[in-house]
mmCIF file of C-alpha atoms and ligand atoms in Angstrom:
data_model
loop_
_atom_site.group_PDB
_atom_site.id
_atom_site.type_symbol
_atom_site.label_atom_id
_atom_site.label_comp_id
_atom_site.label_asym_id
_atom_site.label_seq_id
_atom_site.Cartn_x
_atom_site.Cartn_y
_atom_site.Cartn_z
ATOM 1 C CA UNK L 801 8.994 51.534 -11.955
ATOM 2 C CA UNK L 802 10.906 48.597 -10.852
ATOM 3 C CA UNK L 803 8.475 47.538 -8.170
ATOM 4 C CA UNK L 804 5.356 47.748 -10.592
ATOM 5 C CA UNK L 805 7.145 45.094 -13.033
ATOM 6 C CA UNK L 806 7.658 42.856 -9.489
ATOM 7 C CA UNK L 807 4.735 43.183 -8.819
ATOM 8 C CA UNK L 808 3.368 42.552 -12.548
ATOM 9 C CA UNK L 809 5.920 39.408 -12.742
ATOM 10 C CA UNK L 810 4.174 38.048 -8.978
ATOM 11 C CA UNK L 811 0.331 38.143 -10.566
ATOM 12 C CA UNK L 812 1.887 36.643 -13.933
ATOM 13 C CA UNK L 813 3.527 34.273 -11.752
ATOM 14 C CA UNK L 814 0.410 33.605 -9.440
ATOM 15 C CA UNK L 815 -1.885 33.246 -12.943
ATOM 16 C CA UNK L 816 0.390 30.225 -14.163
ATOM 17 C CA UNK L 817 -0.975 28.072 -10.767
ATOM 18 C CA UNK L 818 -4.991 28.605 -11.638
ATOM 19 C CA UNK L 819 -4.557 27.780 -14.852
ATOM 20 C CA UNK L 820 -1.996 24.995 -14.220
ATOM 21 C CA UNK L 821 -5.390 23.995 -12.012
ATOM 22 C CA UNK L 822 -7.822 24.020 -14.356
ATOM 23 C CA UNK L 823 -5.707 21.803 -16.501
ATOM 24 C CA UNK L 824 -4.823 19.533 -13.694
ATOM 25 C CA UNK L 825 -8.474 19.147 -13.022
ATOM 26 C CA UNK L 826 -8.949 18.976 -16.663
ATOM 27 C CA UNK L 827 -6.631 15.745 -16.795
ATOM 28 C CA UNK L 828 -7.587 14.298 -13.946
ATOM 29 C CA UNK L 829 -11.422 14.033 -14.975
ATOM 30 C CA UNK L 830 -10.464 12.304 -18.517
ATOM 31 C CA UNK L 831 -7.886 10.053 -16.452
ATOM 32 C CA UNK L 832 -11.062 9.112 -14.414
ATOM 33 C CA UNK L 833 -12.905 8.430 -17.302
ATOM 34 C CA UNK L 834 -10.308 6.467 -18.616
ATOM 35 C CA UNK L 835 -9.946 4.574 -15.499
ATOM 36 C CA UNK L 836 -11.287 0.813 -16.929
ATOM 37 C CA UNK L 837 -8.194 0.959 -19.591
ATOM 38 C CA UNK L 838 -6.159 -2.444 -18.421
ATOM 39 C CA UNK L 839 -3.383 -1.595 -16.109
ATOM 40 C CA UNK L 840 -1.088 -2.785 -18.753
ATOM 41 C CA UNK L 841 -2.116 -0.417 -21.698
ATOM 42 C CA UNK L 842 -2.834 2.564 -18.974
ATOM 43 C CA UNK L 843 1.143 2.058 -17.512
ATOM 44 C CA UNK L 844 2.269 1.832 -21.494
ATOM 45 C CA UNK L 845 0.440 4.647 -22.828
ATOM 46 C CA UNK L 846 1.666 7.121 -19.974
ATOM 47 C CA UNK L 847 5.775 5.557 -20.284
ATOM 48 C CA UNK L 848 5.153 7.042 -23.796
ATOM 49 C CA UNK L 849 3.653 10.128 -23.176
ATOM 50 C CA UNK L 850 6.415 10.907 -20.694
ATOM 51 C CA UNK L 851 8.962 10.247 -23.067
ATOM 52 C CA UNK L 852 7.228 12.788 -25.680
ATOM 53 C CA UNK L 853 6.685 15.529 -23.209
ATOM 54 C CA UNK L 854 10.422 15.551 -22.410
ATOM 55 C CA UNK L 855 11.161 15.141 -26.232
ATOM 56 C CA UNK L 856 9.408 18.309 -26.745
ATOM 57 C CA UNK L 857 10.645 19.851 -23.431
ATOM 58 C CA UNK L 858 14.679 20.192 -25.592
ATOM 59 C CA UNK L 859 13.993 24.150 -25.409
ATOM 60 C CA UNK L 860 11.800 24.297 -22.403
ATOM 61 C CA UNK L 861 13.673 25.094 -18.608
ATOM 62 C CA UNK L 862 12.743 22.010 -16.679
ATOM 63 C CA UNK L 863 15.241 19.214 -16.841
ATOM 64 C CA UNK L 864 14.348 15.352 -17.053
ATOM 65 C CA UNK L 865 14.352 14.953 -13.341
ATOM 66 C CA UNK L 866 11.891 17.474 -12.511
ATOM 67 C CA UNK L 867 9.275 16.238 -15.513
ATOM 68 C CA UNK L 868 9.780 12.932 -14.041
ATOM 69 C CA UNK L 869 8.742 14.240 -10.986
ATOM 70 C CA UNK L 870 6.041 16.561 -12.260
ATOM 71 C CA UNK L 871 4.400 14.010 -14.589
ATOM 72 C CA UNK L 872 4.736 10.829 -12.869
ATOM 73 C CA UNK L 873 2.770 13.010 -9.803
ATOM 74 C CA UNK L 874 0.024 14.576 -11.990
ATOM 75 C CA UNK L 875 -0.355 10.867 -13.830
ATOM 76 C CA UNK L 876 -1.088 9.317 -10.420
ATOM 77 C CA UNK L 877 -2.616 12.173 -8.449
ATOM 78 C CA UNK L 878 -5.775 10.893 -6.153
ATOM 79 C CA UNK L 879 -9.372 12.600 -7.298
ATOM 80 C CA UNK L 880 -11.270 13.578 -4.109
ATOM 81 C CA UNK L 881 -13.263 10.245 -4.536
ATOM 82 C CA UNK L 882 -10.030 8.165 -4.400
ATOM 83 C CA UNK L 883 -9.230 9.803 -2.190
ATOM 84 C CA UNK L 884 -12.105 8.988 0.047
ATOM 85 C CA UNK L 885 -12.125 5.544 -0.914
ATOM 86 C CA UNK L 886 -8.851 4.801 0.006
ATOM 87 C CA UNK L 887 -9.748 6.535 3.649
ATOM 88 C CA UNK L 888 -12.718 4.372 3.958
ATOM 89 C CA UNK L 889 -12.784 1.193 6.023
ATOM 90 C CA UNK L 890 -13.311 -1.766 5.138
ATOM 91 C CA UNK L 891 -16.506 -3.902 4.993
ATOM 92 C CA UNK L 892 -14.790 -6.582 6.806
ATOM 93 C CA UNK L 893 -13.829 -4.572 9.653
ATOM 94 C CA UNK L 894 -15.081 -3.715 12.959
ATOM 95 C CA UNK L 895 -14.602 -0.241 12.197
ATOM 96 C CA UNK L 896 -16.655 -0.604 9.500
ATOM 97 C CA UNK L 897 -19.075 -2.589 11.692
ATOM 98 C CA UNK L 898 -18.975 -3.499 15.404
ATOM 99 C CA UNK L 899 -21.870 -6.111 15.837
ATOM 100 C CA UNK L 900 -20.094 -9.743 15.348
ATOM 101 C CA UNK L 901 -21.303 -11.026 11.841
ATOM 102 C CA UNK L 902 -23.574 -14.557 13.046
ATOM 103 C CA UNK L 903 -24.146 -16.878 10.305
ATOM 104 C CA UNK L 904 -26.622 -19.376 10.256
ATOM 105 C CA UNK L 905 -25.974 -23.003 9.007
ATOM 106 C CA UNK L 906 -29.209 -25.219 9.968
ATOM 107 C CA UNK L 907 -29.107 -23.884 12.885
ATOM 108 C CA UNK L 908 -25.576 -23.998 14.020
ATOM 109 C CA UNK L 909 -24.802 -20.537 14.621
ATOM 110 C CA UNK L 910 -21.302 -19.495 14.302
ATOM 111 C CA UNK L 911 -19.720 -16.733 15.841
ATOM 112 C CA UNK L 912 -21.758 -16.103 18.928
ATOM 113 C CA UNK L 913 -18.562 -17.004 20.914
ATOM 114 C CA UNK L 914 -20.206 -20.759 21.592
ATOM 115 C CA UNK L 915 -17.538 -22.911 19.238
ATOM 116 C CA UNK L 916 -18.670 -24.609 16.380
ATOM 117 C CA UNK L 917 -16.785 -27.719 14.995
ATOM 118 C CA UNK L 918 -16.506 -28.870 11.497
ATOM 119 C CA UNK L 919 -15.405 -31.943 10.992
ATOM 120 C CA UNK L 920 -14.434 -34.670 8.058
ATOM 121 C CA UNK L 921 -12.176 -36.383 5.994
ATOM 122 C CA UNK L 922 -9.932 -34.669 3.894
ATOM 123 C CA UNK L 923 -11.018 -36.029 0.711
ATOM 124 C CA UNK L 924 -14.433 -37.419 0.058
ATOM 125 C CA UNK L 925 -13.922 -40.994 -1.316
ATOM 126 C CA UNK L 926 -16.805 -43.011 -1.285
ATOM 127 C CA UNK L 927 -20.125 -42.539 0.036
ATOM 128 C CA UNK L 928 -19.571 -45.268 2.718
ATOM 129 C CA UNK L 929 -16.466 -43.285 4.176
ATOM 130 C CA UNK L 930 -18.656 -40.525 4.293
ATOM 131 C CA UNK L 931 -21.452 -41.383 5.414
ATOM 132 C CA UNK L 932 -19.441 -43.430 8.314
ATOM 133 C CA UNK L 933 -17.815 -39.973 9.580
ATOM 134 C CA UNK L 934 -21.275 -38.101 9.206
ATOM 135 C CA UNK L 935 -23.170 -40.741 11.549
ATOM 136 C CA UNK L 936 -20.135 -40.140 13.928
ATOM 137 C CA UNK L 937 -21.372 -36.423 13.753
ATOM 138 C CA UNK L 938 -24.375 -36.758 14.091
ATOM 139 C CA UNK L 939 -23.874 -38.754 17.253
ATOM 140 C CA UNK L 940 -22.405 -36.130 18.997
ATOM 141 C CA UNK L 941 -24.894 -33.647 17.967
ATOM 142 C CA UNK L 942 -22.396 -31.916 15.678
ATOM 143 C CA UNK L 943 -23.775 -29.668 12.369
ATOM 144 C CA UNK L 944 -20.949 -29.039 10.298
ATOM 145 C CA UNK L 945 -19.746 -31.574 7.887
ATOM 146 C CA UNK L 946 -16.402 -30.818 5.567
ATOM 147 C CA UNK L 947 -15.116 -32.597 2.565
ATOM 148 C CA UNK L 948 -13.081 -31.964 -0.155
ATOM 149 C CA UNK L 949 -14.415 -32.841 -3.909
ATOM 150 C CA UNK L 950 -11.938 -30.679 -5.761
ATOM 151 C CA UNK L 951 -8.666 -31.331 -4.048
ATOM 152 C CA UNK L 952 -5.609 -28.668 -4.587
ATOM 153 C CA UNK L 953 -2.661 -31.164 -4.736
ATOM 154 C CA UNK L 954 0.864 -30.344 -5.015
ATOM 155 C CA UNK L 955 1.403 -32.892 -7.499
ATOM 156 C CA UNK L 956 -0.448 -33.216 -10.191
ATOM 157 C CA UNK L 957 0.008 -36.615 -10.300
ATOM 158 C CA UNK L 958 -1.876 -37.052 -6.877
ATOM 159 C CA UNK L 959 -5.284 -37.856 -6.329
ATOM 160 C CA UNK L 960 -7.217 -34.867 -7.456
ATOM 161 C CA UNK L 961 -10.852 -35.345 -5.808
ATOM 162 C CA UNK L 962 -13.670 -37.005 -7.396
ATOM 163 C CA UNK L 963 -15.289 -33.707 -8.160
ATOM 164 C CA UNK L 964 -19.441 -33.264 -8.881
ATOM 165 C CA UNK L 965 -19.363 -37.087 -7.865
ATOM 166 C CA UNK L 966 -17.909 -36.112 -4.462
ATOM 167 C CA UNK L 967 -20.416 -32.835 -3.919
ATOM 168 C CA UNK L 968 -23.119 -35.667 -4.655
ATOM 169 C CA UNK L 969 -22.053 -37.674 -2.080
ATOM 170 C CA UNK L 970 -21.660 -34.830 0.875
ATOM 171 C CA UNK L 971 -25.010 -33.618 -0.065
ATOM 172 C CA UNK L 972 -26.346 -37.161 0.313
ATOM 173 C CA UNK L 973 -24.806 -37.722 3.366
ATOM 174 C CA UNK L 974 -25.685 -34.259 4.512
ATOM 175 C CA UNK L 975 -29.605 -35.039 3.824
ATOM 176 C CA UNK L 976 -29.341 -38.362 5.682
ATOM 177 C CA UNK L 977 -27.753 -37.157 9.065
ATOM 178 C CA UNK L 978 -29.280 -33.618 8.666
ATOM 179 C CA UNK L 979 -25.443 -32.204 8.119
ATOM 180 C CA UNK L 980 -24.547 -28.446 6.604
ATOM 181 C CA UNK L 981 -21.841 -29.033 3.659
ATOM 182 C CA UNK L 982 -18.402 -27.272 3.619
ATOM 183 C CA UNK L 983 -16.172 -28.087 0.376
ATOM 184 C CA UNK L 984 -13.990 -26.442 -0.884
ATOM 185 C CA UNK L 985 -14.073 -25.276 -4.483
ATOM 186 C CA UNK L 986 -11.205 -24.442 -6.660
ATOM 187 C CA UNK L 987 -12.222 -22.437 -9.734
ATOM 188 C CA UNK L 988 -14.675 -19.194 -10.482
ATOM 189 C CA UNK L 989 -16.863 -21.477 -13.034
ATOM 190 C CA UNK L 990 -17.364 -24.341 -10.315
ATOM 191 C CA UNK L 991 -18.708 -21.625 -8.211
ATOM 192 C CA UNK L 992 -22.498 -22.005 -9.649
ATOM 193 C CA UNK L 993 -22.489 -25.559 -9.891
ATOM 194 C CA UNK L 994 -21.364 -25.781 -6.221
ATOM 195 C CA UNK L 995 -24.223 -23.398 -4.894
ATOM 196 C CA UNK L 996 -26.624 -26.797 -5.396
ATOM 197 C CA UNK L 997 -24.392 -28.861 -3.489
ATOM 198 C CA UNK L 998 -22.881 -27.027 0.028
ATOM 199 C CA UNK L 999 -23.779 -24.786 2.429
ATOM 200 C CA UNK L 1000 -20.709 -23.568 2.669
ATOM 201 C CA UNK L 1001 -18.036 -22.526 -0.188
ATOM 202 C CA UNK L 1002 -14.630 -23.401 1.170
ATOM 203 C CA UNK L 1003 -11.598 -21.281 -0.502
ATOM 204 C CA UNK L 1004 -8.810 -22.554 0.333
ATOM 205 C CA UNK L 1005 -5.359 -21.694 0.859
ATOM 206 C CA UNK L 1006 -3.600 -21.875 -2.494
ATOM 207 C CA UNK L 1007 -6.318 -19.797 -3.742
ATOM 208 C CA UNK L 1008 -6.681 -17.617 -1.153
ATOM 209 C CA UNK L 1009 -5.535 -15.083 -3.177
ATOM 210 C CA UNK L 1010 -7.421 -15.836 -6.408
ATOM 211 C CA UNK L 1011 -8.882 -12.567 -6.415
ATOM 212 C CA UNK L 1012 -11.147 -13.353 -9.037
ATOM 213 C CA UNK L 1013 -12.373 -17.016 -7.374
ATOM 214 C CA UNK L 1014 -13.013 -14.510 -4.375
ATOM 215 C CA UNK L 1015 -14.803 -11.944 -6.395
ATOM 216 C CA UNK L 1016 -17.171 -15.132 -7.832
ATOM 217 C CA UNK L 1017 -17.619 -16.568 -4.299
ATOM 218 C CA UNK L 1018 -18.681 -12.627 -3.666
ATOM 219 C CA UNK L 1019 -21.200 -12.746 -6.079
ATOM 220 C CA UNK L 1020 -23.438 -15.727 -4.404
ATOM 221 C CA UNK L 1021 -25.424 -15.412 -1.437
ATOM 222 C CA UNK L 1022 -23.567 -18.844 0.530
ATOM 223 C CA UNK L 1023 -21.350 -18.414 3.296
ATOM 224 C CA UNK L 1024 -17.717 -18.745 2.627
ATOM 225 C CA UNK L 1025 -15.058 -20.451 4.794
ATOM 226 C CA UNK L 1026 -11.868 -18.712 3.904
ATOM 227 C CA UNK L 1027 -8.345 -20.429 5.052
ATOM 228 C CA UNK L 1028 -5.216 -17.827 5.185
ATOM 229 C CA UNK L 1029 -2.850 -18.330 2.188
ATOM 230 C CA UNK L 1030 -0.020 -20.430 2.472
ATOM 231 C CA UNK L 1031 2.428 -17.635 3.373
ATOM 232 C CA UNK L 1032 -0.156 -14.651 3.720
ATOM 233 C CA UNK L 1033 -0.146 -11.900 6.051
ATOM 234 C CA UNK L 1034 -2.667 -11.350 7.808
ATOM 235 C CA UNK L 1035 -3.746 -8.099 6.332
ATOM 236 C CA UNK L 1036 -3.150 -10.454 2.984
ATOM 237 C CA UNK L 1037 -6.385 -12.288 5.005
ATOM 238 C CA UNK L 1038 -8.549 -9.403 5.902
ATOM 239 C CA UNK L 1039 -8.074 -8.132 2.083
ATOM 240 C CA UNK L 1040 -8.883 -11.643 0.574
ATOM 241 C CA UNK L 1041 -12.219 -11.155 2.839
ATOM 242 C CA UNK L 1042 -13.046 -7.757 1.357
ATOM 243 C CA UNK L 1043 -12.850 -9.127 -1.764
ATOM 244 C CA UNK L 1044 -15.451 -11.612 -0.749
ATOM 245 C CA UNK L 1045 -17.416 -8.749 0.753
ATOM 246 C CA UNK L 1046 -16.813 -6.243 -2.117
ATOM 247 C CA UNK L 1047 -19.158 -8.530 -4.232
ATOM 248 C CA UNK L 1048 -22.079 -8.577 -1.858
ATOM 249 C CA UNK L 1049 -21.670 -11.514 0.166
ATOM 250 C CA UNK L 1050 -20.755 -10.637 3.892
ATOM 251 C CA UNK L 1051 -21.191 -13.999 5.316
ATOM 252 C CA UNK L 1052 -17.398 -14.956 5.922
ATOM 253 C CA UNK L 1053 -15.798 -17.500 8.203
ATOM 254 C CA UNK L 1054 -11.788 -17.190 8.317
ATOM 255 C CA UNK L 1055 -9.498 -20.177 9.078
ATOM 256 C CA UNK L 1056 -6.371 -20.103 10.502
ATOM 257 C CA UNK L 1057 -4.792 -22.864 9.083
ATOM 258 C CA UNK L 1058 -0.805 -22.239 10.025
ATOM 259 C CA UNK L 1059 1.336 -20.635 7.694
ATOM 260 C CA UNK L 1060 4.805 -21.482 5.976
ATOM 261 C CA UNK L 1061 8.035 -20.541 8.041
ATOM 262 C CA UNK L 1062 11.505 -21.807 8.864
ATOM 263 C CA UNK L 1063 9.964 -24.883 11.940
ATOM 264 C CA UNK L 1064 9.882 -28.005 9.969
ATOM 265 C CA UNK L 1065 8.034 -30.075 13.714
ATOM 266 C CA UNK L 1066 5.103 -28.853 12.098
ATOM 267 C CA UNK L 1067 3.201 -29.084 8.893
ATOM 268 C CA UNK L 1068 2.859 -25.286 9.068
ATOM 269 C CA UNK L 1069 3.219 -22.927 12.109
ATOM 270 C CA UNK L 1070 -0.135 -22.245 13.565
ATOM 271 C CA UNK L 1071 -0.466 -18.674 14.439
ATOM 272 C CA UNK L 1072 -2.679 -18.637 17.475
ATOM 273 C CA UNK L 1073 -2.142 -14.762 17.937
ATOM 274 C CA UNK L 1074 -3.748 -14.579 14.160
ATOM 275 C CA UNK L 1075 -6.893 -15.173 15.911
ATOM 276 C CA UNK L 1076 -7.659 -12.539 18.475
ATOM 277 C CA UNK L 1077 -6.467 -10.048 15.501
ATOM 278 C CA UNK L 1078 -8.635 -11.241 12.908
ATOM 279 C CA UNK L 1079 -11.606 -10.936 15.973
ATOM 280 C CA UNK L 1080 -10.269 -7.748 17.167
ATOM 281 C CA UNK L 1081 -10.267 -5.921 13.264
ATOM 282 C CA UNK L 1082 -12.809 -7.926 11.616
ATOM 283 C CA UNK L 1083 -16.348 -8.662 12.959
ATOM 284 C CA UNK L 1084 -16.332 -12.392 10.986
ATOM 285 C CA UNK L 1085 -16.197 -15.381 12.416
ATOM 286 C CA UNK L 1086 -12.863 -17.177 13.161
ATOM 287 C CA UNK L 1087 -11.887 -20.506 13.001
ATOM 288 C CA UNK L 1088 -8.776 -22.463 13.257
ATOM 289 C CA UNK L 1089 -7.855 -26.031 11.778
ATOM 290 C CA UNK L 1090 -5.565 -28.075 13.307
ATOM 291 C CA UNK L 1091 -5.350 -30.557 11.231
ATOM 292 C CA UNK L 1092 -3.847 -28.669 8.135
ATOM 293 C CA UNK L 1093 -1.372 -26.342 10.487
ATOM 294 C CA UNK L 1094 0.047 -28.768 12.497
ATOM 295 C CA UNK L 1095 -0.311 -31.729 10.625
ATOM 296 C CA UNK L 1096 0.464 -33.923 13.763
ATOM 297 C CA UNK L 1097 -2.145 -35.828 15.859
ATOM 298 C CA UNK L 1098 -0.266 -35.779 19.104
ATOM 299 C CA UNK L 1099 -0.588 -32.102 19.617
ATOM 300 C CA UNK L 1100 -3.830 -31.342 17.492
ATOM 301 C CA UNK L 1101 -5.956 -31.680 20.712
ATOM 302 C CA UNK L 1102 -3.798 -28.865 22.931
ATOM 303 C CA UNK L 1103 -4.062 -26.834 20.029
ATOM 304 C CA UNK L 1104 -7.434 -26.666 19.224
ATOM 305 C CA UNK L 1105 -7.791 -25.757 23.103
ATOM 306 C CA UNK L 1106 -5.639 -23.194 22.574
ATOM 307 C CA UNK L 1107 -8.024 -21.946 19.632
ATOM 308 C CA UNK L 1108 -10.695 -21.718 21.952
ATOM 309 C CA UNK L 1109 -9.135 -20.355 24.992
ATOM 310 C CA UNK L 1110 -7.962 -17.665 22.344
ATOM 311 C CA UNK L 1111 -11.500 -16.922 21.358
ATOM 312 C CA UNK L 1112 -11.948 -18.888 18.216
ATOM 313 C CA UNK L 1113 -15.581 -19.148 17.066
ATOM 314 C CA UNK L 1114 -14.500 -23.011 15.780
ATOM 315 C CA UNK L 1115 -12.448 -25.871 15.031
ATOM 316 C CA UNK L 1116 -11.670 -28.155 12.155
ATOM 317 C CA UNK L 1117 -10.064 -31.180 12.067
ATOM 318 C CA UNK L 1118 -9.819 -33.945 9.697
ATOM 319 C CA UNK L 1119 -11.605 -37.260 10.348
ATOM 320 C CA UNK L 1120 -11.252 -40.638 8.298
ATOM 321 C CA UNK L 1121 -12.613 -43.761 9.244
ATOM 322 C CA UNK L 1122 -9.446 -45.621 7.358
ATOM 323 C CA UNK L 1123 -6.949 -43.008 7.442
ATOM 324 C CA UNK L 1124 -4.054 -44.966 6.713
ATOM 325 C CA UNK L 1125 -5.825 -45.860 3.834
ATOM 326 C CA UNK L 1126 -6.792 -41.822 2.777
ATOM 327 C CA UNK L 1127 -6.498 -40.749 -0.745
ATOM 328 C CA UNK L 1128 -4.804 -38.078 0.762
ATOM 329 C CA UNK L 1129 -3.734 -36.665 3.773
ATOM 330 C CA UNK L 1130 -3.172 -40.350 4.894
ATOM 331 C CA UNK L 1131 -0.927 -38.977 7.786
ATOM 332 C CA UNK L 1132 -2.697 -36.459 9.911
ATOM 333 C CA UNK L 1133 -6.299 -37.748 9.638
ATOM 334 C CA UNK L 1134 -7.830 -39.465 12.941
ATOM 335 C CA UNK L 1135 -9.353 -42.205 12.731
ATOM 336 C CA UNK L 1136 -12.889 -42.665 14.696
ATOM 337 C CA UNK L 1137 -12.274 -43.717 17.956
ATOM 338 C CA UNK L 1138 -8.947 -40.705 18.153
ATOM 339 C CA UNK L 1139 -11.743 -38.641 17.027
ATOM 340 C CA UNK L 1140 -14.161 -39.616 19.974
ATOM 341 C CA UNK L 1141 -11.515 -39.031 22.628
ATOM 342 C CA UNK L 1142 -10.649 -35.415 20.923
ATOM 343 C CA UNK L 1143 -14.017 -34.198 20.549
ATOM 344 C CA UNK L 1144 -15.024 -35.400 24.127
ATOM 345 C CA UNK L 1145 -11.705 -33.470 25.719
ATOM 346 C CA UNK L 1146 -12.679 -30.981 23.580
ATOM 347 C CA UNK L 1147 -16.137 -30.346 24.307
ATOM 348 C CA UNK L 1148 -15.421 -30.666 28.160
ATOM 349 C CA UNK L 1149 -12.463 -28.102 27.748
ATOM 350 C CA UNK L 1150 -14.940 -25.470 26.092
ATOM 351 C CA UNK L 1151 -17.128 -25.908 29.036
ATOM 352 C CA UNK L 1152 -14.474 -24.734 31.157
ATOM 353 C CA UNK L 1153 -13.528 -22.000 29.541
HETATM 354 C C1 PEP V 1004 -8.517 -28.572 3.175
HETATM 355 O O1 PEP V 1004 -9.071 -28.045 4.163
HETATM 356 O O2 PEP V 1004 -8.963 -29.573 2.604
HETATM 357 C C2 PEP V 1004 -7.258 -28.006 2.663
HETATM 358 C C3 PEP V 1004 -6.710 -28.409 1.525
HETATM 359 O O3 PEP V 1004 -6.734 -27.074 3.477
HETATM 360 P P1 PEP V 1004 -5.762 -25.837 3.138
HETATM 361 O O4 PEP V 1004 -6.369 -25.119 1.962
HETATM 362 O O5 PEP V 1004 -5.782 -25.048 4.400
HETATM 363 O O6 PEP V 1004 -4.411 -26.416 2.832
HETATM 364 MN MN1 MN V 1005 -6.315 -32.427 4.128
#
């Protein structure tokens, strides 16, 4: 008699799980059509209902630690396609994809493991200082010509670029010495504008984690140079880059540009070891400025040797023909003679290597 009510209890007990399933699977596929709500309103609406389900739980047998517990888990519990997503690589990576992404800029192709140099000043100021830097370039048979129009200052009482008037003037200057553009540009509704002016969309490192800059700079087809945030990790980088990439637009470049730490000798500490990472887990081009990370002319040259002896796909470096002069940056800018010796050492050093 006794065993038959066991036994009775066990299937009763067994019944409660399927149909503590269906209802699970119930919830989950309204949570998942619910899934747009803001974060915000989604995270209120559930503090709520957690407080009402142990409100009405006075007579039940679970205490308030186990419908914490229970709830919280069922209110966050991964659907099979979240699952999967989360298990999925990402675009950026080599797991992902193993062939080295190549992009294209008038010809100069970067990431073939031949460096690539981009070189400028750091703000665009007038079309003479421009177009004195790009004739430099174009001397030494170089492609890539950088500027900045819309400049990210500290303060905001510093020069803050001449904007549209200084994407006119790179794209002038680019047209005359048969140059490829790279600005950068600061905000999502610039983005558009921009796409008549460079050939490359610079995001830089105080908006390296402007997720929705990112997403905009996704949604073109130009290639993006992407610096690492001031103080980001480097899977901080790689996930900035799959934002890029979520939108569409694969054709990344990532620059090392030193990040914030305790060593005040430097502007910022270059991370050389960021750069056969990013190469080893990503398939996107990698380049390294010198200028910006170590913010000292005596030891940019070394450095940028050591970006290419580490396997960088590039260098940048800021070039003025005035620097002491420079609306910004006035410090760390060569001037055009320094920047003849450093490309020429340069250039012969990647030969050797
Ligand atoms: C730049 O390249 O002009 C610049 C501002 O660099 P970063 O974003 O790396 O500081
Ligand atoms: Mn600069």
């Amino acid at each position: 008699m006794q065993t038959t009510n066991v036994l009775e209890l066990k299937k009763q007990y067994e019944q409660t799980h399927f149909e503590l399933l269906k209802l699970l699977n119930e919830q989950a596929s309204l949570r998942q059509q619910l899934k747009d709500l803001p974060e915000s309103e989604r995270s209120e609406t559930e503090k709520l209902l957690l407080a009402e389900l142990k409100a009405q739980n006075e007579s039940g047998m679970l205490g308030d630690a186990a419908m914490d517990a229970i709830f919280k888990a069922v209110m966050q519990a991964k659907t099979k396609d979240e699952e999967e997503a989360s298990k999925r690589p990402m675009l950026v990576s080599r797991a992902y994809k193993n062939e080295d992404t190549v992009i294209d800029l008038k010809g100069e192709k970067i990431g073939t493991g031949k460096a690539s140099f981009v070189f400028g000043p750091c703000s665009v100021e007038s079309y003479d200082q421009v177009a004195t830097v790009a004739e430099s370039l174009k001397n030494k048979g170089l492609k890539l010509l950088r500027g900045g129009a819309f400049k990210p200052r500290t303060s905001p009482y510093d020069f803050q670029g001449l904007g549209v008037d200084g994407l006119e003037i790179l794209k002038r200057a680019a047209n005359e010495y048969d140059l490829a553009v790279i600005s950068e540009i600061v905000t999502p509704h610039d983005i558009e504008k921009a796409l008549d002016y460079v050939d490359v969309i610079q995001i830089g490192a105080r908006n390296a984690q402007n997720f929705e800059l990112l997403k905009e700079a996704g949604r073109t087809n130009k290639p993006v140079l992407l610096k690492r945030a001031l103080s980001g990790t480097i899977a901080e980088f790689i996930a900035a880059a799959e934002y890029v990439n979520s939108e569409g637009n694969g054709q990344i470049i990532l620059c090392e540009r030193g990040i914030r730490t305790y060593e005040t000798a430097t502007r910022n500490t270059l991370d050389i070891s960021a750069v056969p990472i990013l190469k080893q887990e990503t398939h996107l081009p990698v380049m390294v400025d010198v200028t910006h990370s170590t913010g000292r002319k005596d030891i940019m040259l070394p450095c940028a040797k050591a970006a290419l002896a580490v396997g960088a796909d590039g260098v940048m470096a800021e070039v003025h023909p005035n620097p002491a002069a420079a609306l910004s940056d006035a410090g760390q800018q060569m001037d055009l003679p320094t920047f003849d010796t450093f490309y020429n050492e340069l250039a012969s050093f990647q030969g050797k290597i």
